[in-house]
CSV table of C-alpha atoms and ligand atoms in Angstrom, one decimal:
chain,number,residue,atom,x,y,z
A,1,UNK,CA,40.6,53.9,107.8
A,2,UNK,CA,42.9,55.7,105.5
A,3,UNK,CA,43.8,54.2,101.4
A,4,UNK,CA,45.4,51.4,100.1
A,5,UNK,CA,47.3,51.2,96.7
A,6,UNK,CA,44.6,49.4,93.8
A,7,UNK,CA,46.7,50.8,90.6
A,8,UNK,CA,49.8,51.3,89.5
A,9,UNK,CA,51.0,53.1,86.2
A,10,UNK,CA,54.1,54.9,84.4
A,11,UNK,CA,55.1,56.4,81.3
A,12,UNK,CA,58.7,57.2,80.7
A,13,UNK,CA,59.5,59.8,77.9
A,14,UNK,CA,60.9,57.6,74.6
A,15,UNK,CA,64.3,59.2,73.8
A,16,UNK,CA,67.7,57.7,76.2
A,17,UNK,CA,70.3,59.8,76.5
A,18,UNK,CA,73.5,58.1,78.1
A,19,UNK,CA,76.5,59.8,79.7
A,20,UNK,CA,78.4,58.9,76.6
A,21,UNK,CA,75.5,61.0,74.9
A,22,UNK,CA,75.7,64.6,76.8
A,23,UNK,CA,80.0,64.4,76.9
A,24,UNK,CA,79.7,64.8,73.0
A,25,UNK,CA,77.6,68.2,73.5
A,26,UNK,CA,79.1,69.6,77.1
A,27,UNK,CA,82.7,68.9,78.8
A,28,UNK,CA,81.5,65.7,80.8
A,29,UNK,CA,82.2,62.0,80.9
A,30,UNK,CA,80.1,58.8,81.8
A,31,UNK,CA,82.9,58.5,84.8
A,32,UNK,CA,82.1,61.7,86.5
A,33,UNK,CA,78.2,61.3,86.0
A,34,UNK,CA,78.1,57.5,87.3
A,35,UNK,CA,80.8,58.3,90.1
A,36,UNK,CA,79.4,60.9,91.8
A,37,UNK,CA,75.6,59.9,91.2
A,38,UNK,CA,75.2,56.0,90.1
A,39,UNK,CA,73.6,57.9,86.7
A,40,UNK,CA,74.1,56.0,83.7
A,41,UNK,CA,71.3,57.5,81.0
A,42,UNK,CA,67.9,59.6,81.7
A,43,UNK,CA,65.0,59.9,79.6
A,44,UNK,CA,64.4,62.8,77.7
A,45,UNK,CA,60.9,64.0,76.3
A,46,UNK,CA,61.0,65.2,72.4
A,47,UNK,CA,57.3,64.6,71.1
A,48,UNK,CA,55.7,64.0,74.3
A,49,UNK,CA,53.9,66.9,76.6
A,50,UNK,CA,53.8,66.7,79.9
A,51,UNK,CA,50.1,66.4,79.4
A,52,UNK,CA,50.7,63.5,77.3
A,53,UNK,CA,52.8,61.5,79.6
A,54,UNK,CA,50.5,62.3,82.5
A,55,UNK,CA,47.7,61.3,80.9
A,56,UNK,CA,49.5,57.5,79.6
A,57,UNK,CA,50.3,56.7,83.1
A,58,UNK,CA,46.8,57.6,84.6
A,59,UNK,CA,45.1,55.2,82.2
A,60,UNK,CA,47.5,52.5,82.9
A,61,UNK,CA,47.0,53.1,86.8
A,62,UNK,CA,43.5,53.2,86.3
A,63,UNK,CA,43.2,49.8,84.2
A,64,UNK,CA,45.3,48.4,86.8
A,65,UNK,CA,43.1,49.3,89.4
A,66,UNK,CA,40.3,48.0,87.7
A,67,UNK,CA,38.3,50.6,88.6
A,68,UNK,CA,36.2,53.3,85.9
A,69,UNK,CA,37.1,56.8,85.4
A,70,UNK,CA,33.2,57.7,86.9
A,71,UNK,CA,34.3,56.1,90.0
A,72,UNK,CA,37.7,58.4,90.9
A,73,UNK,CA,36.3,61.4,93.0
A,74,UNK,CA,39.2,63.4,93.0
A,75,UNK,CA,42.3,63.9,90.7
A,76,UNK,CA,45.9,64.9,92.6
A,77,UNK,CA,48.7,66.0,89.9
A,78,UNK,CA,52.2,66.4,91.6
A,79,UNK,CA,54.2,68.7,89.7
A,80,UNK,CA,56.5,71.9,89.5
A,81,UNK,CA,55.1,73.4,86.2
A,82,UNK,CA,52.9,71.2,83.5
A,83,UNK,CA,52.7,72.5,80.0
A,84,UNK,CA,50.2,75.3,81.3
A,85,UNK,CA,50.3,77.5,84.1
A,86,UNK,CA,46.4,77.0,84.4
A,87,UNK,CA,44.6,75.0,83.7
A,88,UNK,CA,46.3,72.3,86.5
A,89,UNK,CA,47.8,69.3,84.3
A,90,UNK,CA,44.7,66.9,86.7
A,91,UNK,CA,42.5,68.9,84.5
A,92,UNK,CA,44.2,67.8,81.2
A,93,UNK,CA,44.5,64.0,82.9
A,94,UNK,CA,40.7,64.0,83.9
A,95,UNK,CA,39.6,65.7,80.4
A,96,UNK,CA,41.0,63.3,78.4
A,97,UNK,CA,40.1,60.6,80.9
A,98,UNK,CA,36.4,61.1,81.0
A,99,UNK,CA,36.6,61.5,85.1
A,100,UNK,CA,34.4,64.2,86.4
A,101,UNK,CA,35.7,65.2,89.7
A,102,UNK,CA,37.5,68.3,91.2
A,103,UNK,CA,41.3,68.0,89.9
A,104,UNK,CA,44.1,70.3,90.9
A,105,UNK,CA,48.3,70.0,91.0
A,106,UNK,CA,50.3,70.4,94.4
A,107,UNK,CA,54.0,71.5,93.6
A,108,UNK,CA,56.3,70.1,96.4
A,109,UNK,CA,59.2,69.8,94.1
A,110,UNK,CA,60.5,66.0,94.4
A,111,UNK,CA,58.5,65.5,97.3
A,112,UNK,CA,55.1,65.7,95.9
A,113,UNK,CA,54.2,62.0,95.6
A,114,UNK,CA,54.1,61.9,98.8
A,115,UNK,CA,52.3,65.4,99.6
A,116,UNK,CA,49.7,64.2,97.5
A,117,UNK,CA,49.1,60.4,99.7
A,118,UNK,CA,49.4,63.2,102.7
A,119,UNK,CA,46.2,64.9,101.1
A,120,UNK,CA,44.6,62.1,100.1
A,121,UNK,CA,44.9,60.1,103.5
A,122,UNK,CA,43.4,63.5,104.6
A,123,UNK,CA,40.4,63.3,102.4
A,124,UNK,CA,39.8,59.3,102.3
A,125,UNK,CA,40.0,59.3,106.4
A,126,UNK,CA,37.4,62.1,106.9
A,127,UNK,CA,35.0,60.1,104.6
A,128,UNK,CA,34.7,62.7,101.8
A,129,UNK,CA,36.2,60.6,99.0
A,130,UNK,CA,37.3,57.0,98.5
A,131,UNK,CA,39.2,56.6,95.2
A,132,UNK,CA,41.5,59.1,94.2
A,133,UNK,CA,44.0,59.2,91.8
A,134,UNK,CA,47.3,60.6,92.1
A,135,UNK,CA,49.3,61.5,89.3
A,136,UNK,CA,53.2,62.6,88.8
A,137,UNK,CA,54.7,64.3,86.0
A,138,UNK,CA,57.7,66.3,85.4
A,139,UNK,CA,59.6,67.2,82.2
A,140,UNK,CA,63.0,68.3,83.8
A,141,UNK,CA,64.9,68.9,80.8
A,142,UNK,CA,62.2,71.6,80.4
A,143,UNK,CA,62.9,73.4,83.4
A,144,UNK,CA,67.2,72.8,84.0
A,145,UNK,CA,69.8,75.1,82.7
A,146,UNK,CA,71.3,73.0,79.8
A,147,UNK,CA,74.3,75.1,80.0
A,148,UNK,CA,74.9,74.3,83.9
A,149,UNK,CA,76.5,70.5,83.8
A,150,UNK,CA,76.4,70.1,87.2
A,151,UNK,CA,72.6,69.7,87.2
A,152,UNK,CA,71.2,69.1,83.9
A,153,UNK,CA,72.9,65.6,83.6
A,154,UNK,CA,71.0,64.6,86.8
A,155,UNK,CA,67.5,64.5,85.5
A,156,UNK,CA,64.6,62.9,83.7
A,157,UNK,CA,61.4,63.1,82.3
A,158,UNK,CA,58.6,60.8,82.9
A,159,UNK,CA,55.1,60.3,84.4
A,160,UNK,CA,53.7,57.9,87.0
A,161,UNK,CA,50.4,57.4,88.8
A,162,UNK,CA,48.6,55.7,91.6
A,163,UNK,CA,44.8,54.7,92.1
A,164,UNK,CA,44.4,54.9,96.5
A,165,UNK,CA,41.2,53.5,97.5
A,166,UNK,CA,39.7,53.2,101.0
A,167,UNK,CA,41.3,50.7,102.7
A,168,UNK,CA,43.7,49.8,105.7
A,169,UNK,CA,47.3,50.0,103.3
A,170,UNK,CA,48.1,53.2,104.6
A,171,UNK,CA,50.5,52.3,108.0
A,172,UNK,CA,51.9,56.3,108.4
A,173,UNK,CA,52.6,59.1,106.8
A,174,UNK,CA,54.9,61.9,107.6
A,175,UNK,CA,55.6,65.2,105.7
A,176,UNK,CA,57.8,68.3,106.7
A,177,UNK,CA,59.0,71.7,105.3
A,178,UNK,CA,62.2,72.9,106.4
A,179,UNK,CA,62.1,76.7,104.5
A,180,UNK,CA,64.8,77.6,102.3
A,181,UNK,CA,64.1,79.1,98.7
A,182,UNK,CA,67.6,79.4,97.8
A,183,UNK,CA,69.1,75.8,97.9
A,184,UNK,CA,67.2,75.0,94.6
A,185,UNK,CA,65.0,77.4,92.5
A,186,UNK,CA,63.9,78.1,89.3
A,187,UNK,CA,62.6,81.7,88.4
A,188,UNK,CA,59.1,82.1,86.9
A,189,UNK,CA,58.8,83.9,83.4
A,190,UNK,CA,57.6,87.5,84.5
A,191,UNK,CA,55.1,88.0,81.9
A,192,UNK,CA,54.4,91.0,80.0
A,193,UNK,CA,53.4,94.1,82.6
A,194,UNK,CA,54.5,96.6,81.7
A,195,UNK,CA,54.5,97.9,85.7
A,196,UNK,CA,56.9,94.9,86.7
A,197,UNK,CA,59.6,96.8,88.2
A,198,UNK,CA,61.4,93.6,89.1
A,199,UNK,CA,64.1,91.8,87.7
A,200,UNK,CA,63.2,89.3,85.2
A,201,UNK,CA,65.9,86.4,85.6
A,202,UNK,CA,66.8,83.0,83.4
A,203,UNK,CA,63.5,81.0,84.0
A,204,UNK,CA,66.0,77.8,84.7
A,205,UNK,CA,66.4,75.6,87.6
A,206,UNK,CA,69.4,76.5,90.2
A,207,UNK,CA,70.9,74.3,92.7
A,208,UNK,CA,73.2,74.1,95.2
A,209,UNK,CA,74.4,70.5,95.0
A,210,UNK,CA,76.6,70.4,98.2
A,211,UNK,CA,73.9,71.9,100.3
A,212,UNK,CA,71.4,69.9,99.0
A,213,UNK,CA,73.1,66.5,99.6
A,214,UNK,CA,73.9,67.5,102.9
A,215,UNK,CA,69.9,68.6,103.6
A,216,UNK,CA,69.1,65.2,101.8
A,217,UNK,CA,71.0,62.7,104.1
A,218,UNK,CA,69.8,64.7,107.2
A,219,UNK,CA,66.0,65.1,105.9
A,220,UNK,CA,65.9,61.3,105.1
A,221,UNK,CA,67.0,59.9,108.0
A,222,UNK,CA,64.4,62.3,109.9
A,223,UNK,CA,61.6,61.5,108.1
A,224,UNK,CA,62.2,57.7,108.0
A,225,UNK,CA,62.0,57.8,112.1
A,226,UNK,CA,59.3,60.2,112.4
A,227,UNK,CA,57.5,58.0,110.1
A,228,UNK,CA,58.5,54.4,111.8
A,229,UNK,CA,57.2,56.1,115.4
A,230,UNK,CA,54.1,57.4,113.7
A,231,UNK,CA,53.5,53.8,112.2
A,232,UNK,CA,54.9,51.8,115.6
A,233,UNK,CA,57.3,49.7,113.5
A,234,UNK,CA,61.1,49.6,112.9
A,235,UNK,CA,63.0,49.0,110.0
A,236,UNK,CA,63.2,45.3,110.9
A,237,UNK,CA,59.4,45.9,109.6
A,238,UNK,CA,60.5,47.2,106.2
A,239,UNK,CA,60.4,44.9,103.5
A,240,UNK,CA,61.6,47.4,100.4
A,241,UNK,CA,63.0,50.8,100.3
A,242,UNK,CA,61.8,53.0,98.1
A,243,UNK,CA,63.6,56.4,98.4
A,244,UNK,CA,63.5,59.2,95.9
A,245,UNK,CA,66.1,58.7,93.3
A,246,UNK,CA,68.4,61.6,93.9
A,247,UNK,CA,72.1,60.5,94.3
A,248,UNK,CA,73.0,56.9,94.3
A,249,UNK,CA,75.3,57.6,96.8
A,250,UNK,CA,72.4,59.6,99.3
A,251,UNK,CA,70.5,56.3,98.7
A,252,UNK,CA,73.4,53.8,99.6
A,253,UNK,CA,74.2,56.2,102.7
A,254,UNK,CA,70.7,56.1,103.9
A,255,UNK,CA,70.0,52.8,103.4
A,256,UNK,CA,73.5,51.4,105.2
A,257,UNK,CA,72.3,53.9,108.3
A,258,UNK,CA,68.9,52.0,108.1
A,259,UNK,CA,70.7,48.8,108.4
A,260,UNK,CA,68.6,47.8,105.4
A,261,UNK,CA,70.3,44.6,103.5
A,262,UNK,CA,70.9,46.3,99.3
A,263,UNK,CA,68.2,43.5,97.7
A,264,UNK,CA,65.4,45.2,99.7
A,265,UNK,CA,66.6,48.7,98.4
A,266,UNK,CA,65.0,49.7,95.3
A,267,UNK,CA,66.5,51.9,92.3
A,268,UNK,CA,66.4,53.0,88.9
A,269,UNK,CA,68.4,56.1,89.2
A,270,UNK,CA,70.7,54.4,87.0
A,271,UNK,CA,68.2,54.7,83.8
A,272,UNK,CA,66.0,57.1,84.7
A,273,UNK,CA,68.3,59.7,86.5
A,274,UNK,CA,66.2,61.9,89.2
A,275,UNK,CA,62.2,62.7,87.8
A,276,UNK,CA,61.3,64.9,91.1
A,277,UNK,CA,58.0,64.2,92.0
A,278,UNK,CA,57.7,61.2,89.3
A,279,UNK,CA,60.5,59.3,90.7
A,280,UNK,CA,59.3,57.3,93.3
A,281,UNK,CA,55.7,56.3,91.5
A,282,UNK,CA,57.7,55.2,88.4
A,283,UNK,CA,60.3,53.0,90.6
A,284,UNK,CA,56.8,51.7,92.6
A,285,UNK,CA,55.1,51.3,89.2
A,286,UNK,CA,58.0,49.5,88.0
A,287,UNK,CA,58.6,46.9,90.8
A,288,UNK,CA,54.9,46.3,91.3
A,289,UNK,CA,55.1,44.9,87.3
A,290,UNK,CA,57.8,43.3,87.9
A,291,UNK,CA,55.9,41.1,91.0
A,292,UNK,CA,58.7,42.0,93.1
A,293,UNK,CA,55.8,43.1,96.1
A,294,UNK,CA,53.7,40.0,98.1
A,295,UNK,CA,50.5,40.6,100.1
A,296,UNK,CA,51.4,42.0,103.4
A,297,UNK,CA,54.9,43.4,102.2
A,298,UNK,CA,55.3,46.9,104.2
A,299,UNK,CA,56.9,49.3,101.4
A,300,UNK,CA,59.0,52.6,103.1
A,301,UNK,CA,59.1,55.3,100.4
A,302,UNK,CA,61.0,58.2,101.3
A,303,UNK,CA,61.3,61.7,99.4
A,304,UNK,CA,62.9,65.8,100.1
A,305,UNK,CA,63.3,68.2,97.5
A,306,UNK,CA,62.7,72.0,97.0
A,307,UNK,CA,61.5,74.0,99.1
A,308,UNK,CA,62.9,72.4,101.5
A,309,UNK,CA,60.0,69.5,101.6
A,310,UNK,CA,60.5,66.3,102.6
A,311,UNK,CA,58.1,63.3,103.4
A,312,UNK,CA,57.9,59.6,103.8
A,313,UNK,CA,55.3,57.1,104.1
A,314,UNK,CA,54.9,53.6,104.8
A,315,UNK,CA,52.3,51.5,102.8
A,316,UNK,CA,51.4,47.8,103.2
A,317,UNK,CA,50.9,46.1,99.6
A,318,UNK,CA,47.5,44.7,99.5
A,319,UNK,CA,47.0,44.3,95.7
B,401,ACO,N1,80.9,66.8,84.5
B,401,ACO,C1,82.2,67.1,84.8
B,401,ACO,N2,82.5,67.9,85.8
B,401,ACO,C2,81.5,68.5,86.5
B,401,ACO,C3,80.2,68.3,86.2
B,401,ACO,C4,79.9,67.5,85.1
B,401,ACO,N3,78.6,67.2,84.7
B,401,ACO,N4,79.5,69.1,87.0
B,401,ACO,C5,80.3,69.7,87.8
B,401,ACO,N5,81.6,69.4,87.5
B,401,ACO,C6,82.8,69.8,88.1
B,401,ACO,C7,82.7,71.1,88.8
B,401,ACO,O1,82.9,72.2,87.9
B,401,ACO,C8,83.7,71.1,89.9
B,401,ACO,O2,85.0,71.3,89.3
B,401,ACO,P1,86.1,72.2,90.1
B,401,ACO,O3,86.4,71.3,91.3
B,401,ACO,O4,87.2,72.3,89.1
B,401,ACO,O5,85.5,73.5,90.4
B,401,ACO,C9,83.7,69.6,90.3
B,401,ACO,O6,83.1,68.9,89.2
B,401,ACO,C10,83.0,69.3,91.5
B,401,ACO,O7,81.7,69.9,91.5
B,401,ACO,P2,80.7,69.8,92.7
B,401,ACO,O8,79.5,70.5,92.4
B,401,ACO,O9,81.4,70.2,93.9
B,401,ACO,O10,80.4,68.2,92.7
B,401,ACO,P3,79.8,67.3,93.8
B,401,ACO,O11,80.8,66.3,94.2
B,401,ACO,O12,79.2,68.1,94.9
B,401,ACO,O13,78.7,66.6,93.1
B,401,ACO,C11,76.3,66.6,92.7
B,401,ACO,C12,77.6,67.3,92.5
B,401,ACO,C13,76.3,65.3,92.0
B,401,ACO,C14,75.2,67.5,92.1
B,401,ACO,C15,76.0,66.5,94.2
B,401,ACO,O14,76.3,67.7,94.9
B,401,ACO,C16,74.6,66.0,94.5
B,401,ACO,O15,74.2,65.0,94.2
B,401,ACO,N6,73.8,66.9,95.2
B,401,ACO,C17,72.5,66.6,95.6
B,401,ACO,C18,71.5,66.9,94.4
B,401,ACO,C19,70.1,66.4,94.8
B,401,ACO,O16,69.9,65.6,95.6
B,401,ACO,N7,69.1,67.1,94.1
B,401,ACO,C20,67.8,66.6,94.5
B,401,ACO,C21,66.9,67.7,94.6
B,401,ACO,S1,66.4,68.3,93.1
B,401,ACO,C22,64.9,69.0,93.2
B,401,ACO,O17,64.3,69.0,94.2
B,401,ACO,C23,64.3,69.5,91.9
C-alpha cells in the first residue's frame, strides 16, 4: 500500500506582472510571450519569502487534510534554492508549523513534485511513515537573469503543497535522470575563500530553450508510457492531464500525441507562467478547489526539468 492525496494547498506570490508589463522595461511584446509559450502574466514575489509562501500553502494543505501538524512524520520541500542554503526551507515550514518530524528539501529542478511522491511512496510502502507532507516552493524571479528575455518572461513564483497519507491512491510512479548540466543551470555564489581558485560566474539561471523543448517533448512522452505500463492502464484510463507548465505549446503537443480530448488537459500557464517544482501542486491545488476531480478520477501528472530529471505519476482521487 503506497499514499493517497488527503490535502491540498497553494499560495501564489501577490504581484501580476502581464506581458504588456515586462515590454515597458525589456524589448518584448505580449505577442511573442503568448505565441511562443501560451504565457499571458506570472506572479512575482515582492514582500513574500520563499519561507513565507511555503509555509501559507502547508497550512492550507494541512487544514484540508484535516489532519494535525503532530500527526505528519515527515516534511518533503521540493526546491532549487529557498531563502537559506541551510537550514532546508521543510525546516522553516515545520518550525512555524509546530510539526516535529525529520524535514529536508530535494532539488530536482521542475521535476521535484514528483521526486518527492517517489520518496514518499518509498517511505509510506516500507511502513516507516504514513502522513507526509510535501511541499513546493520556488521564487524564480530570484534565480533568472532579468537581463536574458528569453527566459525571465517564462517564470513565476509560488508555493504549493500536498498532505499523502497511507492509502491505495497511489496507481504508479515513474522518475528518470537523463544527465546533462549544461542545458539549464544556474551557478552557485562561491562564497568568500580566499583558496577558491575557480571562476566565480553570474549566480543566474541559463537555458538553452531549443534544447530544452526538444528534451521536454521526448522526456514526456517517455515517462507517460513507462508510467501507464508500470500502472497497467492506458490513456483511455486517464481522466485529467496534469503536465508541468512549461510551454503551452509542449503541453498541446503532448497531450494531441496522448490522444487526450483539451477539457481533460489541465493548465494555468497562462497566469502563472512556469513555477518549476511548484507548478504542478498549484494547478492540482487549484482544480481540486475548483471540484473539478470525482472519487475514482485517475489524475496523470507529468514533469522534466534540470538536470535532466523527469518523472510522472498517476494518482487516483480519493478525497
Ligand atoms: N521577446 C522578444 N523576442 C525574444 C524574446 C522575448 N522575450 N526572447 C528571445 N527573443 C528573440 C531571440 O533573440 C531570437 O531573435 P533572433 O531570431 O533575432 O536571434 C528569437 O526571439 C527566437 O529566439 P529563440 O530562443 O530561438 O526562441 P524559441 O522559438 O526557441 O522560443 C522558448 C524560446 C519559448 C524559451 C522555447 O525555446 C521554449 O519554450 N523552450 C523550453 C523551455 C522550457 O521548457 N523550460 C522548462 C525547464 S526550466 C527548469 O527546469 C528550471
Amino acid at each position: 500500500m503506497s499514499f493517497r492525496i488527503s490535502g491540498t494547498g497553494s499560495r501564489l506570490a501577490e504581484k501580476v506582472v502581464t506581458n504588456d508589463d515586462l515590454a515597458k522595461i525589456m524589448d518584448t511584446s505580449d505577442e511573442w510571450i503568448s505565441t511562443r509559450t501560451g504565457i499571458r502574466s506570472r506572479h512575482i514575489s515582492t514582500y513574500e519569502t520563499a519561507g513565507y509562501l511555503a509555509v501559507e500553502a502547508a497550512k492550507s494543505a494541512l487544514s484540508d487534510s484535516g489532519l494535525k501538524a503532530e500527526d505528519i512524520d515527515c516534511v518533503i520541500c521540493a526546491t532549487m534554492r529557498g531563502d537559506t542554503f541551510t537550514p532546508a526551507t521543510a525546516c522553516k515550514v515545520s518550525e512555524e508549523l509546530g510539526i516535529r518530524a525529520p524535514a529536508y528539501d530535494v532539488n530536482a529542478a521542475c521535476s521535484g513534485m514528483i521526486y518527492a511522491f517517489d520518496i514518499a511512496d518509498g517511505y509510506i510502502r516500507s511502513g516507516k511513515y504514513e502522513n507526509i507532507l510535501v511541499v513546493t516552493v520556488e521564487q524564480m524571479s530570484k534565480l533568472v537573469d532579468w537581463e536574458d528575455r528569453a527566459s525571465c518572461v517564462l517564470f513565476g513564483d509560488g508555493a504549493g503543497a500536498v498532505v499523502l497519507q497511507k492509502g491505495d491512491g497511489l496507481k504508479g510512479i515513474h522518475i528518470s535522470c537523463a544527465p546533462s548540466t549544461t542545458m539549464i543551470y544556474g551557478d552557485s555564489f562561491c562564497g568568500t575563500s580566499i583558496y577558491n581558485t575557480t571562476q566565480e560566474a553570474k549566480p543566474v539561471l541559463h537555458m538553452q530553450g531549443q534544447e530544452v523543448y526538444k528534451f521536454a517533448v521526448s522526456a514526456m512522452m517517455a515517462e507517460v508510457d513507462a508510467v501507464l505500463e508500470r500502472a497497467g492502464l492506458t490513456t483511455a484510463d486517464i481522466d485529467y492531464f496534469l503536465p508541468h507548465q512549461a510551454n503551452m505549446r509542449i503541453i498541446d503537443g503532448a497531450a494531441k500525441r496522448l490522444g487526450l480530448k483539451p477539457e481533460r488537459v489541465l493548465t494555468n500557464i497562462q497566469t502563472c507562467g512556469n513555477m518549476s517544482a511548484t507548478s504542478i501542486s498549484v494547478l492540482l491545488d487549484e482544480y481540486a478547489k475548483k471540484n473539478t476531480f470525482k472519487r475514482g478520477d485517475k489524475l496523470l501528472l507529468v514533469a522534466f526539468g534540470a538536470g535532466m530529471t523527469s518523472g510522472a505519476c498517476i494518482v487516483e482521487w480519493q478525497a
